[in-house]
Amino acid sequence: MLINCAAYQNGSKLGDIPVADISEYLTRPECFVWVALFEPTVDEIDEMAKEFGLHPLAVEDARKGHQRPKIEEYDDSLFVVLHTLEPASDAMDSALIDGEVDIFVGRNYILSVRHRTQKGFGDVRARCEREPALLRYGSGFVLYALMDTVVDRYFPILDTMESDLEQIEEYIFVRNTARSNIESLYALKQKLMLLKHAIDPLMEATGKLYGGRVPQVCAGMGDYFRDVYDHLHRIHATIEGIRDMLTTAIQVNLGMISLSESEVTKKLAAWAAIIAVPTMLAGIYGMNFKHMPELDWTFGYPLAIATMVAVDVYLYVRFKKTRWL
Amino acid sequence: MLINCAAYQNGSKLGDIPVADISEYLTRPECFVWVALFEPTVDEIDEMAKEFGLHPLAVEDARKGHQRPKIEEYDDSLFVVLHTLEPASDAMDSALIDGEVDIFVGRNYILSVRHRTQKGFGDVRARCEREPALLRYGSGFVLYALMDTVVDRYFPILDTMESDLEQIEEYIFVRNTARSNIESLYALKQKLMLLKHAIDPLMEATGKLYGGRVPQVCAGMGDYFRDVYDHLHRIHATIEGIRDMLTTAIQVNLGMISLSESEVTKKLAAWAAIIAVPTMLAGIYGMNFKHMPELDWTFGYPLAIATMVAVDVYLYVRFKKTRWL
Amino acid sequence: MLINCAAYQNGSKLGDIPVADISEYLTRPECFVWVALFEPTVDEIDEMAKEFGLHPLAVEDARKGHQRPKIEEYDDSLFVVLHTLEPASDAMDSALIDGEVDIFVGRNYILSVRHRTQKGFGDVRARCEREPALLRYGSGFVLYALMDTVVDRYFPILDTMESDLEQIEEYIFVRNTARSNIESLYALKQKLMLLKHAIDPLMEATGKLYGGRVPQVCAGMGDYFRDVYDHLHRIHATIEGIRDMLTTAIQVNLGMISLSESEVTKKLAAWAAIIAVPTMLAGIYGMNFKHMPELDWTFGYPLAIATMVAVDVYLYVRFKKTRWL
Amino acid sequence: MLINCAAYQNGSKLGDIPVADISEYLTRPECFVWVALFEPTVDEIDEMAKEFGLHPLAVEDARKGHQRPKIEEYDDSLFVVLHTLEPASDAMDSALIDGEVDIFVGRNYILSVRHRTQKGFGDVRARCEREPALLRYGSGFVLYALMDTVVDRYFPILDTMESDLEQIEEYIFVRNTARSNIESLYALKQKLMLLKHAIDPLMEATGKLYGGRVPQVCAGMGDYFRDVYDHLHRIHATIEGIRDMLTTAIQVNLGMISLSESEVTKKLAAWAAIIAVPTMLAGIYGMNFKHMPELDWTFGYPLAIATMVAVDVYLYVRFKKTRWL
Amino acid sequence: MLINCAAYQNGSKLGDIPVADISEYLTRPECFVWVALFEPTVDEIDEMAKEFGLHPLAVEDARKGHQRPKIEEYDDSLFVVLHTLEPASDAMDSALIDGEVDIFVGRNYILSVRHRTQKGFGDVRARCEREPALLRYGSGFVLYALMDTVVDRYFPILDTMESDLEQIEEYIFVRNTARSNIESLYALKQKLMLLKHAIDPLMEATGKLYGGRVPQVCAGMGDYFRDVYDHLHRIHATIEGIRDMLTTAIQVNLGMISLSESEVTKKLAAWAAIIAVPTMLAGIYGMNFKHMPELDWTFGYPLAIATMVAVDVYLYVRFKKTRWL
C-alpha cells in the first residue's frame, strides 16, 4: 500500500507526485524523492525496483521480509533493515510485536517499506519538512531521521523492561513468590532477547556510517549517525546489564527456593518432634505389663499429661530459639 | 559416482562431456566445466585431481572427508568444505544427518563432491542454466549458487529448533514435566551444537570472499557472497540466542524442580500433622492408668472423636490458607 | 543555576565575568572561560549554547540529561558526559545516587553542567588556580582536572564495595545466615552494576584521549589522560574481580543452603529414629494377646523401659559418630 | 640419548653422521642436518647448542622442559615447543601422559628433543625419506612433518573424549547413575583441559607461520602450515563444543539429582500416608473408653480391618494416578 | 630506606656511590646508576625524583603505592609497577601478602622501590654482576632481570595453587566433605584472583616491550622481554585453567551435596518404613475389640512378632537391593 510519494528540492517539498513520474524527478539536480510503502504487494515492490533501479538482492530481501537488522551497501546506494518493537495493542497481553522497516536509500531517493507495524513515520516526514536547513542534506538526512525515530522508539520498551526487573527484584526476597518470580524473569528474558536481536546487528552496522570511510549517501552527517550509534550503544549496554542481573536474579531465586524448602523441613522436623514425644510416652503407658506401679497412682494420669506438656513446652521454646519454628 | 559433467560457455551449456575430455575444454577461452560427484571412489577423485590439477592437500582432505567447514585458497583456486544437515528420513527419529560437500573451484572449473547427503544439487544446476546472464560470471557464480543453496537449507532446520524451543517453553512451568523438559532441552542443545559447528567456521571463511582482497574466482561477486555471509550471520545470531535461552531454560527448569519438591515437602508435612495429632490423642486415651476420669464418661468416646475431627479441620483450613495444601 | 563564570589568562584568573561578556573574552588570545552550571534551566543552557556556539546534538543531550558516559568530538570541541555516584545522605540507606556531569570543552572555554549531585567542583577550581604552571595548558587541563576528580571520587565507593564483599565473605560459611547473605550479595551486585555502567563506557572513550590521534583540546596532555585511563582501568579490573567473586559467592551460598538443609534432614532422621523405636516397642507390649509371657514378669516393665533406653543410647552414640547429630 | 643424527642433501639422505661433524655439514650448500634426542643429558644439549649455535634462552627452556606450547623466532631460527598426549600404557588407567617435544629449526638444521613420550618420530623420518620431492624444501618441511604428526596424534585422543561424552550422555537420564555420571564428567573435563592447554597456544602460534610475513624457514610452505593450523582449529572447535556440552551435562545431571530426590520424597510421603492412616485408626480403637459401642460389635474387628484396607487401597490408587508411587 | 646505590660502567660495577653524587654519574657516558629503596620516606622519594628528574605523575604513584601493575612510558623513561605475592611467614596461615615494586628506568639509571615485601633483589644484583656481558646492555637488562625475578617468584605460588586444587579434587567425591571442600574452593578462588590481578595487566603491558615499536630503554632486548611475556602468558593460561576447573568443581560439589541429601532422604524413608510397619501391626493388635480371635490363640503373640520380623526382613532386603540402604 502506497502511503506517500513526494519530491523535495533544496529542503522543501515540491509536492506529492505519481509513482510513474518518479524516474523523471530523479534526473533533476538537487532533487530527491521520498516514498513510503506499507506491506506492499509484490507488484508494488517490483514497480519501485524498476523506477529506482534497486539491486535485485536487496529487492529479494524486501520481498521476503524477516531479514535481520543490517545496513548493506550496493554501489552508491544503501539497503537498511530495521526492526520495530511495539507492545501488542491488547492491553492484557504484554507481548511485543516484532515489525520490520526496509529502507532503500540512494543519492536522490529514499524508499521505506513497513511490515507488521502499526506506527508509521508521518511524524518524521512532518518534522523533516519543518527543518528545511537539515532536509537540504537530502536522502541521507531522511535516513538519519528514520533511524533516529526507530531507535528512539526502543527506549520506552527498554524502560518498561527496567521497571519490570525492578518490580521483580522487590518480590524476589518475599516468601512464596518463587514460582511467579521465576515465570516473570523468564518472560522478561524472552522479551529482552527480542530487543537484543533488533539492536546488536544494527549497532554494528551503524558504526560504519561515521568515522573513516562512509557511504556516499551519509557523507557529512557523521555527527548525526554517531548520535544514533550512541543511542544504540546505550541500549545495548543496558540490555547487557539487565541480562546480567536477570541471570543473577534467577540464581538468587533458586537460592530462595532452596532456603524456603530448608525452612519447611525445619518446621516439619520441629512439629514432628513435638507430636512424637507425647505419642511415645502415651505408648509406654499403654503397655499391658502387670506390674507398672505408675498406673495405680492416683495422680498418674495428670502427671503423665503434665510431663507431656512440659516436654512439649521445652521443645517449642528450644525450636523457637534456634529459629526452626 | 559421477552425477554430472558438463561444459558451459558464455553462460549457456555446451553439453555433457566425457570425463576424459575435461582437460581439453579447460583450454578453451570463456569456457568452464562443472562436475558433480557423489560419494566417489578413490580412483574417481584421483582422476579428477589429474584432470583439474588439484592441490594434493585439498585432494587428501576430500578423500578423507570429515573436514570442518572451511574455504582454503590454493594459488588461484579455492577448496570449500560445507556441511549439510538433513533430518533423518525415518520420521520417528528427530536426529540430524551431518553430510559434507567438498567443492573445488578454479578459474574455469567447479567440482562438487557430496558425502552422506540425500539431497543433490540438480535444482541448482537447473536454476543456473535458466539464468545465463548470471552464469556468464563463470565458476564463481556456480560456487555462490551452491553455497547459497546449502545455507538456505539450514533455515528450515533452524526454524524447527526455534519451534522446538517454543514448545518446551510452554511446558516449562507446567507441573510434573521437569524430566521430559530437561531431556528435550538437552537434545535440542545437542542438535544446536551440530548446526553451530556447521555454521561458525563457514561464516568466518565467507567473510573473506567479499570486501577487501578477494580470491580471483570470486571477483566482482562481492554483493552475492556478502548475501551468503549475511544469511550465515543471521543463523549464527539465532543460534546464540537459542543457546542463551536454553541455558536459562535449564536453570529455570532446575528452579521448577526445587519448587515442586518444596511443595511436596509442604504437603507431606501438612498431612503428617493431620494424621499425627489424632494418633497422639488416641495414644493418650489408650493409656492404662487406673484413674482416668474421661474414660468413664458416657460421651467420652464421641467427645474424643469430635476433638480429633475439630483439630484436623482447623489444621486443614490453616494449611489451605498458607497454601501448604 | 550559574555557580561560577570566570576568565583565565596564562594560567591565572582574570576574574569573574558576567555571562553576557563570555563571547568577548573568547576572542582574546591565550584566554579561556570556565563556566559551571548546576541543574540549569533550559534558558540557561540555550544562552550558553549561543555564547559558546555549542553543537545542537550535544546541547540536546545536555538538556535531556540521562546520557550514558561518553566523550564525543564535534569539530574542534569535545562533549563529555560523566556519571557521579554519591552515597545517599540519609545514613540509614546505603543506596547510591547516580548523578551526571556534562562538560563542553573547546579551545578556549570549558562549561560544566551538574545534575543530581551534591558535591560540586569548587575544590577543583581552587586546586587549578593554585597551579598556574599547569593551568596554562588551558581548557584541556581543566577537563583533565574535572575528570580526574570525578574518577577519584569513585574510589571510596569501590572501597566500600570491596569491604562489603569481605564482610559478606566472613559470614558466608556461618550457619543460618544464608538469607541475609544472599540479600546482601544481590544488593552489592546491583550497586556494582551502577558503577560498572559509569566506568566502562568512560574508560573506552578516555582511551582515545592519548596515544595516536587525539582531539586538539587534549594535545600535549597525553600522560595526564593516560593516568585517568589507568585509574579507570584499575576500577574496571576491580569491578570485574568483585563480579566474579560475587557470582562464586552466590553459588557457594547456594551450596551452603543445600548443605544446611542436608544437615537438618539428617538431624530429623536421627531424632525420628530415636523416638520411633521406643514407640514401636511400646506398641508391641500394648497388644492385647492373651498369652504374652513378658507381661506377667515382675521386672517386665523396667526391662522394657531399659531396653528402650539402651536402644536409644546406642542410636544416639551411633548418630553422633556419623555426625548426623 | 641420541636417537638419530643424519645429513640430507637435495632431498635424499647422505647418511648418519657423528655429532662432532655436524658443524662441518652445516657449511655445505643445499645440505641440512636432522638430529633427534630423547630425554638428553645437560651435556648432550650443551653440545648441540654449540654445534648449531642455538640461542641461550631457547636452550635454557629446552633444558628445564615443562614449557607451554609455543613457536619463538630467534633471528633466522625457530624454537618450537609441542606437547604430546599419550594414554598411559597401563590399560586400567585412563590418565593421559603429558609429554613434550622441543624443536630447534634453522635454515640448514633441525633438532628435536623429546621428553616423557613413548612414541618417537621414526615414522616421520621414514615418510620424509620416501618423499624426496618434498624433503628438498629442507628443514621447514621436516618441521611441518613433525608438527603434522604431533597434531594428528591428538585426534584419537579427541575421538576418545567425544565417545566418552556420548557414553555419559546415554546414562545421564538413567536413574541412580548421578554419582558415577558426575565423576565421569569431571574426569573428562580434566582431560579436556589438558588437551586444551596443548592446543590453544600452539594454534595461536601456528597462525603466524603462513599468510603475511612468515619466518624464513617456513617460506613457501604456507599451504602446509595452514593445513596444520586448520587441524588445530578443528580440534579447538571440538574442544569448545565438548566443554559447552560438559557444562550443560553437569547442570542437567544436577537437575536429575534434584528430580530423583523429589521422586523419593513423593514416594516417602505416599507410603507414610498409607501406613499412618491404619495406625491412627488402630490407635482410636485402642482407646480405653468404657462406652465404645463398636468394640462390642461381633464384626467390629473385621470391619475395622476392612476400613483400613479400603482407605489404603484408595490412597494407593490415588498416589499411583498422581505418579507419587 | 636506602638498600643499595651503585654505579656501573661497561657491565662492571664502579662501586657504591653516595646519593648526592648520582646526578654526576648520570652525565658520564656508558655509565648507569642502580638504586634500590625499601619502603622509603616521602623525603627519600623526593630526593630521588630530583636526582633522576622523574615525571611527577609517576612519582605521585610511587608515593601513594597501591597501584595496579603497569608499564608506563614517560618520554624516554619507563615507570613499571609490579606486584609481588609472598606466603605469610606465619606457617599457620596460608594467606598471601600482596607487595609492590615500583621501578623507574631511564637510559642510564634504574631505581627500584619495594613496598610490603620481605624478599629483596640482592640475588638479582649479584647475578647481574656475575654476567658483565649482559649487564653491558645497561638499565634495560636490569629491568629485565628484575621483572624476570618477580615473575619467576609467581611460579611456586601457582604450583601451590595447582596442588591445592588437586588435593581438593581428591576429596570432592568423598562423602561428608562437602563443607570443607566448598570452603577450600572459595579460599583458593580468592587467592587465585589475587594472582590474576598481579598477572593480567602486567602481561598486557609486557607485550609492548618487544615486537614492533618498543621503548628506547628496551631496544635490542626483545627476545628477553618476550621470554618474560611468555612466562606471564603461561601463568595466565594456568590461572584461567584453574578458574575454569574451580567453577566446575564448585558446581560438582553442589551436585554431591544434593546427591548426599538424596541418599539421606532414601535412608530416612527406608528406616521409617521398617519401624512404621510393626508399629502399625502392634496398633492393630492393641485394639480393644471384644471379638478378635487372634488374641486368644496360644501362638498369637509369637506369630505377630514373627510377622513383624518377616515384613521387616523383606523390606530390609528390598531396600538393600534398590540401594536405599
PDB file of C-alpha atoms in Angstrom, chain D residues 171-237:
ATOM      1  CA  TYR D 171      23.432 -42.591  31.108  1.00  0.00           C
ATOM      2  CA  ILE D 172      22.603 -39.075  32.140  1.00  0.00           C
ATOM      3  CA  PHE D 173      18.853 -39.616  32.183  1.00  0.00           C
ATOM      4  CA  VAL D 174      19.057 -43.103  33.660  1.00  0.00           C
ATOM      5  CA  ARG D 175      18.032 -43.258  37.348  1.00  0.00           C
ATOM      6  CA  ASN D 176      20.615 -43.889  40.052  1.00  0.00           C
ATOM      7  CA  THR D 177      23.615 -43.054  37.899  1.00  0.00           C
ATOM      8  CA  ALA D 178      24.087 -39.489  39.095  1.00  0.00           C
ATOM      9  CA  ARG D 179      27.168 -40.142  41.193  1.00  0.00           C
ATOM     10  CA  SER D 180      29.112 -42.032  38.546  1.00  0.00           C
ATOM     11  CA  ASN D 181      27.958 -39.602  35.846  1.00  0.00           C
ATOM     12  CA  ILE D 182      29.208 -36.608  37.760  1.00  0.00           C
ATOM     13  CA  GLU D 183      32.542 -38.301  38.446  1.00  0.00           C
ATOM     14  CA  SER D 184      32.915 -39.213  34.778  1.00  0.00           C
ATOM     15  CA  LEU D 185      32.003 -35.704  33.671  1.00  0.00           C
ATOM     16  CA  TYR D 186      34.584 -34.188  35.988  1.00  0.00           C
ATOM     17  CA  ALA D 187      37.308 -36.607  34.889  1.00  0.00           C
ATOM     18  CA  LEU D 188      36.501 -35.870  31.255  1.00  0.00           C
ATOM     19  CA  LYS D 189      36.731 -32.155  31.921  1.00  0.00           C
ATOM     20  CA  GLN D 190      40.154 -32.617  33.484  1.00  0.00           C
ATOM     21  CA  LYS D 191      41.413 -34.498  30.438  1.00  0.00           C
ATOM     22  CA  LEU D 192      39.856 -31.955  28.130  1.00  0.00           C
ATOM     23  CA  MET D 193      41.674 -29.094  29.850  1.00  0.00           C
ATOM     24  CA  LEU D 194      44.953 -30.941  29.341  1.00  0.00           C
ATOM     25  CA  LEU D 195      44.295 -31.150  25.619  1.00  0.00           C
ATOM     26  CA  LYS D 196      43.133 -27.558  25.529  1.00  0.00           C
ATOM     27  CA  HIS D 197      46.388 -26.408  27.108  1.00  0.00           C
ATOM     28  CA  ALA D 198      48.320 -28.341  24.478  1.00  0.00           C
ATOM     29  CA  ILE D 199      46.268 -26.987  21.588  1.00  0.00           C
ATOM     30  CA  ASP D 200      45.346 -23.373  22.180  1.00  0.00           C
ATOM     31  CA  PRO D 201      48.768 -21.703  22.430  1.00  0.00           C
ATOM     32  CA  LEU D 202      50.019 -23.810  19.526  1.00  0.00           C
ATOM     33  CA  MET D 203      47.125 -22.800  17.313  1.00  0.00           C
ATOM     34  CA  GLU D 204      47.787 -19.147  18.027  1.00  0.00           C
ATOM     35  CA  ALA D 205      51.479 -19.587  17.177  1.00  0.00           C
ATOM     36  CA  THR D 206      50.916 -21.682  14.052  1.00  0.00           C
ATOM     37  CA  GLY D 207      48.710 -18.939  12.667  1.00  0.00           C
ATOM     38  CA  LYS D 208      51.884 -16.886  12.224  1.00  0.00           C
ATOM     39  CA  LEU D 209      53.609 -19.498  10.029  1.00  0.00           C
ATOM     40  CA  TYR D 210      51.527 -18.717   6.952  1.00  0.00           C
ATOM     41  CA  GLY D 211      49.848 -15.717   5.355  1.00  0.00           C
ATOM     42  CA  GLY D 212      51.615 -12.383   5.808  1.00  0.00           C
ATOM     43  CA  ARG D 213      55.218 -12.225   6.996  1.00  0.00           C
ATOM     44  CA  VAL D 214      56.447 -15.733   7.833  1.00  0.00           C
ATOM     45  CA  PRO D 215      59.777 -16.868   9.296  1.00  0.00           C
ATOM     46  CA  GLN D 216      62.402 -17.526   6.604  1.00  0.00           C
ATOM     47  CA  VAL D 217      62.476 -21.230   7.459  1.00  0.00           C
ATOM     48  CA  CYS D 218      58.806 -21.718   6.577  1.00  0.00           C
ATOM     49  CA  ALA D 219      58.829 -19.667   3.397  1.00  0.00           C
ATOM     50  CA  GLY D 220      56.973 -21.272   0.501  1.00  0.00           C
ATOM     51  CA  MET D 221      55.249 -23.831   2.724  1.00  0.00           C
ATOM     52  CA  GLY D 222      52.278 -21.693   3.695  1.00  0.00           C
ATOM     53  CA  ASP D 223      49.682 -24.157   2.387  1.00  0.00           C
ATOM     54  CA  TYR D 224      51.195 -26.883   4.547  1.00  0.00           C
ATOM     55  CA  PHE D 225      51.292 -24.894   7.772  1.00  0.00           C
ATOM     56  CA  ARG D 226      47.786 -23.623   7.107  1.00  0.00           C
ATOM     57  CA  ASP D 227      46.759 -27.256   6.941  1.00  0.00           C
ATOM     58  CA  VAL D 228      48.279 -27.838  10.394  1.00  0.00           C
ATOM     59  CA  TYR D 229      46.534 -24.693  11.638  1.00  0.00           C
ATOM     60  CA  ASP D 230      43.304 -25.970  10.194  1.00  0.00           C
ATOM     61  CA  HIS D 231      43.626 -29.243  12.081  1.00  0.00           C
ATOM     62  CA  LEU D 232      44.411 -27.387  15.289  1.00  0.00           C
ATOM     63  CA  HIS D 233      41.440 -25.107  14.766  1.00  0.00           C
ATOM     64  CA  ARG D 234      39.194 -28.096  14.218  1.00  0.00           C
ATOM     65  CA  ILE D 235      40.429 -29.684  17.459  1.00  0.00           C
ATOM     66  CA  HIS D 236      39.972 -26.351  19.232  1.00  0.00           C
ATOM     67  CA  ALA D 237      36.396 -26.020  17.999  1.00  0.00           C
TER      68      ALA D 237
END
